[in-house]
Coordinates of C-alpha atoms and ligand atoms in Angstrom, one line a residue:
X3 CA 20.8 50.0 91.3
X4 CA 23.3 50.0 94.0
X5 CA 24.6 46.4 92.3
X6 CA 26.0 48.5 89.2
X7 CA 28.7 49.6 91.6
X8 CA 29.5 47.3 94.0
X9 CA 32.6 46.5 95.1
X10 CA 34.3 47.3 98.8
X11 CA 35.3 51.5 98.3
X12 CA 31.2 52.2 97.7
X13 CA 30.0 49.8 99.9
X14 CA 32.4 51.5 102.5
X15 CA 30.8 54.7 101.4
X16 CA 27.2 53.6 101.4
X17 CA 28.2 52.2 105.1
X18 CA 29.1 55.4 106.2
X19 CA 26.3 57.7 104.2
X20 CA 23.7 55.6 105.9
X21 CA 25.1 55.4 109.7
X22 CA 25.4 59.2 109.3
X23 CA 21.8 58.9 107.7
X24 CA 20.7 57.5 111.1
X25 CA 21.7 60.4 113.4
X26 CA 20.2 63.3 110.7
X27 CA 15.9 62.9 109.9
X28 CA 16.6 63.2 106.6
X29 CA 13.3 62.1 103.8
X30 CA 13.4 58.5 102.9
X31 CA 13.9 59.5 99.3
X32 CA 16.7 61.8 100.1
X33 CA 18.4 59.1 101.4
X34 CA 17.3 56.9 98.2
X35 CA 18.5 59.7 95.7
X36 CA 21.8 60.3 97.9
X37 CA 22.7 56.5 97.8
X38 CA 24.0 56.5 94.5
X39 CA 25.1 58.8 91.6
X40 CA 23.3 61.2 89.8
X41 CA 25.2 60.7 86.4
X42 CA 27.9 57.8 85.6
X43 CA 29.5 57.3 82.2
X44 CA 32.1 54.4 81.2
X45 CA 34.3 55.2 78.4
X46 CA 36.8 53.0 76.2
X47 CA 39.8 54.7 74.9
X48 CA 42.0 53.0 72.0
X49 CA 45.7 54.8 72.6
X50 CA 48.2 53.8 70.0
X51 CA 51.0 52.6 71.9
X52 CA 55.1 53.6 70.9
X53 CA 55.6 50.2 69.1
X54 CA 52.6 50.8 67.3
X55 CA 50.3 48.4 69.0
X56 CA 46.3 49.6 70.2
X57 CA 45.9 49.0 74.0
X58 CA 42.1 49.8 74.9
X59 CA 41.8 51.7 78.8
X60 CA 38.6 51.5 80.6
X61 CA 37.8 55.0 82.5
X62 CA 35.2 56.7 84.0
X63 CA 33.5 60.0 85.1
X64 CA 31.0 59.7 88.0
X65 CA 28.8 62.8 88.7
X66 CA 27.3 61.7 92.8
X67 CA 25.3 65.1 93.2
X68 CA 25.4 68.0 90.7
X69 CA 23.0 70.3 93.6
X70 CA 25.2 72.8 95.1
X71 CA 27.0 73.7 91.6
X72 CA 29.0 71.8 88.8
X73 CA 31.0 68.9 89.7
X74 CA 34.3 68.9 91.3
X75 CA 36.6 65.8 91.4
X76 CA 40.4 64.4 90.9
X77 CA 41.3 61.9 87.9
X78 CA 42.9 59.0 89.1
X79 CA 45.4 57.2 87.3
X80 CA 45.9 53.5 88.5
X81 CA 45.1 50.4 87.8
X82 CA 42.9 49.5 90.4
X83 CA 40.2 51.8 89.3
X84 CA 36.8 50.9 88.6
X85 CA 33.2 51.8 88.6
X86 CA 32.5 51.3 92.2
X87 CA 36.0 53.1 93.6
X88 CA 34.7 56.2 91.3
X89 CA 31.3 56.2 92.5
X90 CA 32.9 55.9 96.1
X91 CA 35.3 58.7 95.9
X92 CA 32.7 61.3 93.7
X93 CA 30.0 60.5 96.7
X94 CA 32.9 61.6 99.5
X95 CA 33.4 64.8 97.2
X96 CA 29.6 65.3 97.4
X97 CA 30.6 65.6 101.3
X98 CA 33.8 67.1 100.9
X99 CA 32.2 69.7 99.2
X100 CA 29.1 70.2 101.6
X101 CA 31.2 70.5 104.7
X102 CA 33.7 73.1 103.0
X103 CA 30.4 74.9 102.2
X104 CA 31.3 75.7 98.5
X105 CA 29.5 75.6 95.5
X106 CA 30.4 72.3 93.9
X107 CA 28.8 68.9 93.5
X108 CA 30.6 65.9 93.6
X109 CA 32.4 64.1 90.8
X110 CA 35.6 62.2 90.4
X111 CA 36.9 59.6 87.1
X112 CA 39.7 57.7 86.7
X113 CA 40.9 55.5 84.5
X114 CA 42.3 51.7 84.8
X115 CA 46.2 51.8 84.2
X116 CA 49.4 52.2 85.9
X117 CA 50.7 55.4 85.1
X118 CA 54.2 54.3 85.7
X119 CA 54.2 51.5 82.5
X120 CA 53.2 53.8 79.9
X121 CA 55.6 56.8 78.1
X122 CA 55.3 60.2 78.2
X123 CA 53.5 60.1 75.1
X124 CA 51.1 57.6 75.3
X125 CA 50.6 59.1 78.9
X126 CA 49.4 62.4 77.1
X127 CA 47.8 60.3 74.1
X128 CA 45.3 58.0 76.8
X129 CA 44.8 61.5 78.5
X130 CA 43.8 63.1 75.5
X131 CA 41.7 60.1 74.4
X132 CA 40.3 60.1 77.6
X133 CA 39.4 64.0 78.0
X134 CA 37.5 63.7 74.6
X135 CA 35.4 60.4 75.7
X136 CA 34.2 62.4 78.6
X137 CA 33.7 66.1 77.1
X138 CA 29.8 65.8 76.6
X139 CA 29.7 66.1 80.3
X140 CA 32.1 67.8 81.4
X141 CA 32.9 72.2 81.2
X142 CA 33.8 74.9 83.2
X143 CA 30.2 74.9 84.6
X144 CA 29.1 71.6 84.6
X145 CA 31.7 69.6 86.1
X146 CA 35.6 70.1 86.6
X147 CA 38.2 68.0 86.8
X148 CA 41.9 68.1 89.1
X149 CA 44.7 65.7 89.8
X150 CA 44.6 62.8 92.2
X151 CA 46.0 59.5 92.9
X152 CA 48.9 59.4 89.6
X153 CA 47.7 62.6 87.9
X154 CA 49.6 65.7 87.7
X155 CA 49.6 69.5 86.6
X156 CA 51.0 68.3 83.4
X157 CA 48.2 66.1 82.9
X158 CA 45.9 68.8 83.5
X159 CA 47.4 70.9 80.7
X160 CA 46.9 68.2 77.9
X161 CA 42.7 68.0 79.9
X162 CA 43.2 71.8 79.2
X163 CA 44.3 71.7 75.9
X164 CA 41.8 69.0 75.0
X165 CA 39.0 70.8 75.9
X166 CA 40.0 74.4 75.1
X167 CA 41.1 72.9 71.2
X168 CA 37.7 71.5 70.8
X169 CA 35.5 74.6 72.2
X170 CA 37.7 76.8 70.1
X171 CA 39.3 78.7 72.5
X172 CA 41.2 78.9 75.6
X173 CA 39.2 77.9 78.7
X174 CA 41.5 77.4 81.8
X175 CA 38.6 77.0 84.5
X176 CA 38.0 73.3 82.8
X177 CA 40.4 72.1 85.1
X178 CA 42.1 72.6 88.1
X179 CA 45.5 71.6 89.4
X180 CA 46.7 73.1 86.4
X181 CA 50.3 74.5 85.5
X182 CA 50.8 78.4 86.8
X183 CA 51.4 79.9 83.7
X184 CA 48.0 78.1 81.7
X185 CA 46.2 79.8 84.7
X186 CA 47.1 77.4 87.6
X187 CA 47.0 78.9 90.7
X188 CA 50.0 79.8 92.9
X189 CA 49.6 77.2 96.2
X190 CA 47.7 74.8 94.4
X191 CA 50.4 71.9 94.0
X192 CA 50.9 72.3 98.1
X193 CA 48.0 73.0 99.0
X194 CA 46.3 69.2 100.0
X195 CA 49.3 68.1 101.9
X196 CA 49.6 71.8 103.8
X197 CA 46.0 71.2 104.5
X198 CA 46.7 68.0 106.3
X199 CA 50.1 69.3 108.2
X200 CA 47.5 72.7 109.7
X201 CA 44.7 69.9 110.7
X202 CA 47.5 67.5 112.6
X203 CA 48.2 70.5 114.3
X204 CA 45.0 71.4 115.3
X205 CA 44.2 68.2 116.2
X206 CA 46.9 67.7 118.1
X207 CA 46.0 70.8 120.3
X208 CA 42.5 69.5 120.3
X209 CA 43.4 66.0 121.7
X210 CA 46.6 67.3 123.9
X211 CA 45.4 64.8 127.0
X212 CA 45.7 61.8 125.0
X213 CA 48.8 62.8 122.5
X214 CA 51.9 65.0 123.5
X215 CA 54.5 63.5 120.6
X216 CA 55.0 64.5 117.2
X217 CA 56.5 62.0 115.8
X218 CA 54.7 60.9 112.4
X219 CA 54.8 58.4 109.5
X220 CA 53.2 59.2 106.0
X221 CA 52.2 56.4 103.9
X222 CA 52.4 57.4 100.3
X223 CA 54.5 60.0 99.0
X224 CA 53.4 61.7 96.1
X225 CA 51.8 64.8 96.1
X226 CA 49.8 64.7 99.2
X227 CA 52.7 62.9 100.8
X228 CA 55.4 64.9 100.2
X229 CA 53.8 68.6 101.1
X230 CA 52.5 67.0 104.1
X231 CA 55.9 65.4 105.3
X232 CA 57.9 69.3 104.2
X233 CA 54.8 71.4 105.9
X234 CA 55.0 69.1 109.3
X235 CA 58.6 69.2 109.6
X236 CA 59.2 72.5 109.0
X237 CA 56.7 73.5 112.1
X238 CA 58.3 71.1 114.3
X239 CA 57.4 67.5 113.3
X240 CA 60.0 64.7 113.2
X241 CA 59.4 62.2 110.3
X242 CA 59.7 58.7 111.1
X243 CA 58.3 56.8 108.6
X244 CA 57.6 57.1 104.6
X245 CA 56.8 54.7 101.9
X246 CA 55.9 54.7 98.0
X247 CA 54.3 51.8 96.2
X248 CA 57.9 50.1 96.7
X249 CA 58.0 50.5 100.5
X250 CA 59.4 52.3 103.0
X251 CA 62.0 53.8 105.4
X252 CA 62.1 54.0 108.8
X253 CA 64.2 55.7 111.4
X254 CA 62.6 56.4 115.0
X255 CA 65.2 59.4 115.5
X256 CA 63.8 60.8 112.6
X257 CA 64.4 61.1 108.6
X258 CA 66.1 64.1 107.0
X259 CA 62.8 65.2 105.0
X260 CA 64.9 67.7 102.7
X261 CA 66.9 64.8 101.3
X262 CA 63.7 63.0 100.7
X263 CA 62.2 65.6 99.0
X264 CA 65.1 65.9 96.5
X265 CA 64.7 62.1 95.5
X266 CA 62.6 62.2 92.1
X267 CA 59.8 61.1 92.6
X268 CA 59.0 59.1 89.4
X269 CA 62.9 56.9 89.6
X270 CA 64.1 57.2 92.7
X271 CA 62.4 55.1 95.2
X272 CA 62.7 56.1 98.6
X273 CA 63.8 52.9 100.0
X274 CA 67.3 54.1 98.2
X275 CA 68.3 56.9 101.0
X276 CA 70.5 55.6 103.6
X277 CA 69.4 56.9 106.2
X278 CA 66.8 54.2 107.7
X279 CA 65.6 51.1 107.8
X280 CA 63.6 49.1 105.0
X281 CA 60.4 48.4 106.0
X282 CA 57.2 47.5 103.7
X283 CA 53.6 49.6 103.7
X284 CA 52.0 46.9 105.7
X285 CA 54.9 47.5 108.3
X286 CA 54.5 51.4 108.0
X287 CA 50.9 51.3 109.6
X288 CA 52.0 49.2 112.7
X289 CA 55.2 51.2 113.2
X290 CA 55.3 52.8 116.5
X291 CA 54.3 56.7 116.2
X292 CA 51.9 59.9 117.2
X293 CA 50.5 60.2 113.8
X294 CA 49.8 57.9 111.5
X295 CA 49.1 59.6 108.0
X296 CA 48.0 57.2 105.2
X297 CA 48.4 59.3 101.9
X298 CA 48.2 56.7 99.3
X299 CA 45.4 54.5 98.6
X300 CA 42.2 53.2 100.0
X301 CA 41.2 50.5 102.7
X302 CA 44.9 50.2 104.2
X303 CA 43.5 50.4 107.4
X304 CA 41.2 47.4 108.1
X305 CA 40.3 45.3 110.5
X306 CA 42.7 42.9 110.0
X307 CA 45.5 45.4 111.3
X308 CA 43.4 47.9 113.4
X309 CA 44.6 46.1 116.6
X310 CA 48.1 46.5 115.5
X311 CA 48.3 50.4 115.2
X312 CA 50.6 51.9 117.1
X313 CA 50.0 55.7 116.9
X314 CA 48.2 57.6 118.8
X315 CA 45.6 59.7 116.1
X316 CA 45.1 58.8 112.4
X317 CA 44.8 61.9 110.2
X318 CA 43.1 60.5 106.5
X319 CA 45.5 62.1 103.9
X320 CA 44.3 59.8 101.3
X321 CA 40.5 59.3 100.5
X322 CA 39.1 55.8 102.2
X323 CA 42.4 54.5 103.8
X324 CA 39.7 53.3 107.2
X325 CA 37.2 50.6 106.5
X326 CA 33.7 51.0 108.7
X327 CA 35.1 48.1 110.8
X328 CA 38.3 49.3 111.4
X329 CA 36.9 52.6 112.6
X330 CA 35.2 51.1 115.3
X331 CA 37.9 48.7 116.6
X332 CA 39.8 52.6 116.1
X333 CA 36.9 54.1 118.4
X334 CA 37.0 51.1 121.2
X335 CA 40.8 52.1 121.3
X336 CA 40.1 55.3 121.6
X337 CA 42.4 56.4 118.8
X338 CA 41.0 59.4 116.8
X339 CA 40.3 59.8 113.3
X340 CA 40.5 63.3 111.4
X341 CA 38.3 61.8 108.4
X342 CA 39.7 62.3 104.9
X343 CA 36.8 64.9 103.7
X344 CA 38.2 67.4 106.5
X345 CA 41.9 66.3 106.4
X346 CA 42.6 66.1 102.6
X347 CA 40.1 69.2 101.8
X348 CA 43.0 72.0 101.6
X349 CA 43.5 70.6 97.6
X350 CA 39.2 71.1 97.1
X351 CA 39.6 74.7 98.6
X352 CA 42.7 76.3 96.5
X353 CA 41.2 74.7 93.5
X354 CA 37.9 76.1 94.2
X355 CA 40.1 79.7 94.6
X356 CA 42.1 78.7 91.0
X357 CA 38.5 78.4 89.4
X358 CA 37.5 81.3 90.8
X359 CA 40.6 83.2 90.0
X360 CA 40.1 81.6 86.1
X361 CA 36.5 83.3 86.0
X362 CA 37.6 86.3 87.2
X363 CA 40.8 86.3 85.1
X364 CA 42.1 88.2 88.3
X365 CA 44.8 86.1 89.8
X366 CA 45.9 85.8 93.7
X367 CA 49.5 86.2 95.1
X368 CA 50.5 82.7 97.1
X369 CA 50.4 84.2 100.5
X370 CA 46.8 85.5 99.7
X371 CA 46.1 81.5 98.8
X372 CA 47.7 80.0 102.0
X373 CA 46.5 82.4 104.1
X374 CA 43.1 82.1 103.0
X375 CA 43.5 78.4 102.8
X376 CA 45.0 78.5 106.4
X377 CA 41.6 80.0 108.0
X378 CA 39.0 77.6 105.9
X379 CA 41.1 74.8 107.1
X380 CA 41.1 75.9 110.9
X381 CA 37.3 76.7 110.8
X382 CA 36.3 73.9 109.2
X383 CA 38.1 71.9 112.1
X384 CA 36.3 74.1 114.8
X385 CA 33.1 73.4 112.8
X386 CA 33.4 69.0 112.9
X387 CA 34.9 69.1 116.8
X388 CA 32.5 71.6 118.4
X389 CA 30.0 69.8 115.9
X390 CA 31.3 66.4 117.4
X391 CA 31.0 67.6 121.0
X392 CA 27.4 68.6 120.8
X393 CA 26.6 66.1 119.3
X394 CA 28.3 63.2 121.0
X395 CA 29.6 61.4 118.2
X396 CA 32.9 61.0 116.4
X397 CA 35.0 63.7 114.2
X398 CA 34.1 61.2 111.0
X399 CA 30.4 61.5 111.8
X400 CA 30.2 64.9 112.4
X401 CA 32.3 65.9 109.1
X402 CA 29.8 63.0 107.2
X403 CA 26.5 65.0 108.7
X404 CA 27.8 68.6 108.5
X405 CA 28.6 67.6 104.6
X406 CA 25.0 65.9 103.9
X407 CA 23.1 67.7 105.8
X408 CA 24.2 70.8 103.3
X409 CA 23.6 68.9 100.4
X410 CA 20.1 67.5 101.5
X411 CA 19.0 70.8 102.5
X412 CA 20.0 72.4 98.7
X413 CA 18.2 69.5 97.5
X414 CA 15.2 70.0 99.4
X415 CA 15.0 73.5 98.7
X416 CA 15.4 73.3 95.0
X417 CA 12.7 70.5 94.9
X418 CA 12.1 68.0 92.5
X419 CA 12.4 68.8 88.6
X420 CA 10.0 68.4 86.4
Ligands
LIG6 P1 50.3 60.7 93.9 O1 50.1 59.8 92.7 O2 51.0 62.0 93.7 O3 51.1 59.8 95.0 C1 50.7 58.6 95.4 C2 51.7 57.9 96.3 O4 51.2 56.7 96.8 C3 53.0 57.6 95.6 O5 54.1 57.8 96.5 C4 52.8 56.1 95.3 O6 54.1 55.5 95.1 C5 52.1 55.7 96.5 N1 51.3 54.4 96.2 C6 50.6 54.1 95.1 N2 50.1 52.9 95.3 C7 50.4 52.4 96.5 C8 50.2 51.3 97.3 N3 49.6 50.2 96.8 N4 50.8 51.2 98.5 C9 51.5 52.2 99.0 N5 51.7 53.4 98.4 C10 51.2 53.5 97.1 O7 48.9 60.9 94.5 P2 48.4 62.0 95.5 O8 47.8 63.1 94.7 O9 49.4 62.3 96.5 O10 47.1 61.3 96.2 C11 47.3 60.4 97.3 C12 46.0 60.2 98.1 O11 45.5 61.5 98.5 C13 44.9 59.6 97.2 O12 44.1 58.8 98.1 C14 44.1 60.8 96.7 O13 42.7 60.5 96.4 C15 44.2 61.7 98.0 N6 43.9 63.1 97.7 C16 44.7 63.8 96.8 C17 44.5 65.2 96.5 C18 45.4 66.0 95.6 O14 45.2 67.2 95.6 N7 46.3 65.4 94.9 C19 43.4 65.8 97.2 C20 42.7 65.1 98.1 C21 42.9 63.8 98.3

C-alpha cells in the first residue's frame, strides 16, 4: 500500500512515525493503520484558461486519520505537489493535531501548479473547479480546509463560496483562513508566523547555555515568513537573512524588516531592497546565524548541507524542511530542532478558534485570539521539553510521541468499526 505514495516527503514521514513507533508500545496494527491514510482522492480539474485554451490540474485531498474529529489541513498551491507530499503533510497534521490536543484529524490537498503563472481568474476558476472535485468529502464536520504553501484568504473565500453556493446557504466554518468579514477570524493571517516568533523565544530561554544571540534568517517569506520576521523583530530580534523563491538578502548588521514588509509580496522580489547582499536559498541555510528558520518548502535541510549549518538552533517554520538524516548529523552537532508540528502549530490553533467562533456565530476580539494563542503555544512547548527531558530523547520525538500517542489512544478506545 505504502507504494501508492512513495516518494521522499512520506517516506520522510513514515521514517519518523516509525522511530517514534519504537520508543511508544503501540499494537502492531495501530502502527499498520497509522502508516498510511485513511481516505485519499485524486481529482482532475479542466480550468478554461484567458486565451481560451483547457489546461487540466492534478490535485488532491488526503484524509491520514479522521479519529479525534473532522479533518483539518492547508491547500497547497505549487507545482511540486503530489500524492506522496499530500499524504506526508496530512499524516504530520494527524500529529500536529494530537499534540495541540484538539479535536481534529489530519488532512491536507494541494494541487500541482504554480500559483504565480496563472491570472486572477483562472486562479479563482482552478480553485473553484477544484473545491467542487473534492466536495463529496469534505464539510464543516467532516473535514476543513485553510491556506498553506501559495494559498490565501482570498482563496478561501471562492472554497467558501463554492461550497456554501452548492449546500444552499452560507456556511463559513468550511474553511478556515478565511477573509474577516465572511467570518475569518481576527489573528488568523498572523497567527503561524507569531506562533513560531513565541516558540524561538522560548526556546531560546530553554537552550540559554548553548545560544545567547538573536540574530536570525528566515527562509521563505510569505505568510509564515513574513509574521515571523515582524513578530521577532519587534521583541528584540535582528534579521539577518530572508529569501523568496528568487533568493535572498543578507546583511549581518541586520535588515530593516519594516521596509521588507512593505515590498508586495506577489511583484516585488526581495532581492530588490538595497540594503544587503544577494545571496541564493541554498546560501541562506549556511549563512552564519542563532536561528535558522526555514519557512518555505520541504527537505531544504539535508544531509548534503547539514555539516554546513551555521546557526546555533533550527526552529521548523515550514512543514518537513529536515530530512531523518540530516536530523541526526543536526543531533551529533548538537544543534536543536523545534520540530515543525510544535513550531508552525499557532496557524492550526487560531483556525481551530475561527471554526469554533463560526459554530458559535459568536466572534472573538484579536487580543482574546493572541492571547489565548500565546498560552497554547507556551504550554505546548513546556509539554515536548519536560516531555523530552523525561524521556531522554529529542524535542522532534517527543512532539512525534506526544501527537501519536493521542491519536492511538482515541483509536484504541473507539475500537474497530463494524
Ligand atoms: P506562502 O505561499 O505564503 O509563502 C511561501 C514563501 O516561500 C514565499 O516567499 C515563496 O516565494 C517561498 N518559496 C516558494 N518556493 C520556494 C523555494 N523553492 N525556495 C525558497 N523559497 C520558496 O506560504 P506560507 O503559508 O508562508 O507557508 C510556508 C510554509 O509554512 C509551508 O511549508 C507551509 O506548509 C508551512 N505552514 C503554513 C501555515 C499557514 O498558516 N500558512 C501553517 C503551518 C505551516
Amino acid at each position: 500500500m505504502y507504494e501508492l505514495f512513495k516518494s521522499p516527503a512520506f517516506d520522510n514521514a513514515v521514517t519518523q512515525f516509525e522511530r517514534a513507533c519504537e520508543n511508544l508500545a503501540l499494537d502492531d496494527w495501530l502502527r499498520e493503520r497509522l502508516k498510511a491514510p485513511q481516505r485519499t482522492l485524486i481529482v482532475n480539474c479542466p480550468v478554461r484558461m484567458d486565451k481560451g485554451n483547457i489546461k487540466v490540474f492534478t490535485g488532491y485531498r488526503v484524509q491520514h486519520n479522521l479519529t479525534l474529529g473532522p479533518g483539518k489541513g492547508g491547500i497547497r498551491y505549487h507545482p511540486d505537489v503530489d500524492m506522496g507530499e499530500v499524504a506526508a503533510l496530512a499524516m504530520g497534521m494527524s500529529w500536529k493535531c494530537g499534540l495541540a490536543e484538539l479535536p481534529f484529524g489530519g488532512a491536507k490537498g494541494g494541487v500541482s501548479v504554480d500559483p504565480l503563472s496563472l491570472s486572477l481568474n483562472e486562479l479563482e476558476r482552478l480553485t473553484r473547479r477544484y473545491t467542487a472535485e473534492i466536495l463529496p468529502i469534505i464539510g464543516p464536520n467532516k473535514d476543513i480546509p485553510a491556506p498553506d504553501m501559495g494559498t490565501n484568504p482570498q482563496i478561501m473565500a471562492w472554497m467558501m463560496d463554492t461550497y456554501s453556493m452548492t449546500e444552499g446557504y452560507t456556511i463559513p466554518e468550511i474553511v478556515t483562513g478565511k477573509p474577516v468579514i465572511i467570518g475569518g477570524s481576527l489573528g488568523r493571517e498572523e497567527a503561524t508566523g507569531y506562533g513560531v516568533a513565541y516558540i524561538v523565544d522560548d526556546a531560546l530561554r530553554h537552550f540559554e547555555k548553548i545560544i545567547q544571540g538573536k540574530r536570525v534568517a528566515i527562509q521563505g517569506f510569505g505568510n509564515v515568513g513574513t509574521y515571523t520576521a515582524q513578530k521577532l523583530s519587534d521583541i528584540g530580534y535582528t534579521v539577518v537573512a530572508v529569501s523568496d523563491i528568487y533568493g535572498g538578502i543578507y546583511n549581518p548588521s541586520g535588515l530593516p524588516v519594516q521596509e521588507l514588509l512593505e515590498i508586495p509580496r506577489q511583484k516585488g522580489q526581495i532581492q530588490d531592497l538595497k540594503e544587503g547582499d544577494k545571496i541564493t536559498n541554498a546560501d541562506l541555510l549556511t549563512i552564519e546565524c542563532d536561528i535558522l528558520i526555514p519557512a518555505a518548502i520541504g527537505r531544504v535541510i539535508t544531509k548534503e548541507n547539514a555539516h554546513k549549518l551555521r546557526c546555533k538552533m533550527v526552529v521548523e517554520a515550514a512543514n518537513g524542511p529536515t530530512t531523518t538524516d540530516a536530523d541526526d548529523i543536526l543531533e551529533e552537532r548538537n544543534i536543536p530542532v523545534i520540530p515543525d508540528v510544535l513550531a508552525n502549530s499557532g496557524g492550526l490553533i487560531v483556525s481551530y478558534f475561527e471554526w469554533v467562533q463560526g459554530v458559535q456565530e459568536y466572534y472573538w476580539s484579536k487580543d482574546r485570539v493572541i492571547s489565548e494563542l500565546q498560552k497554547r503555544m507556551h504550554n505546548g512547548f513546556n509539554r515536548v521539553s519536560n516531555y523530552a527531558r523525561e524521556k531522554r530523547v529529542s524535542l522532534r520525538m517527543a512532539a512525534l510521541m506526544l501527537g501519536i500517542y493521542q491519536v492511538a489512544q482515541a483509536k484504541q478506545i473507539r475500537g474497530l468499526y463494524p
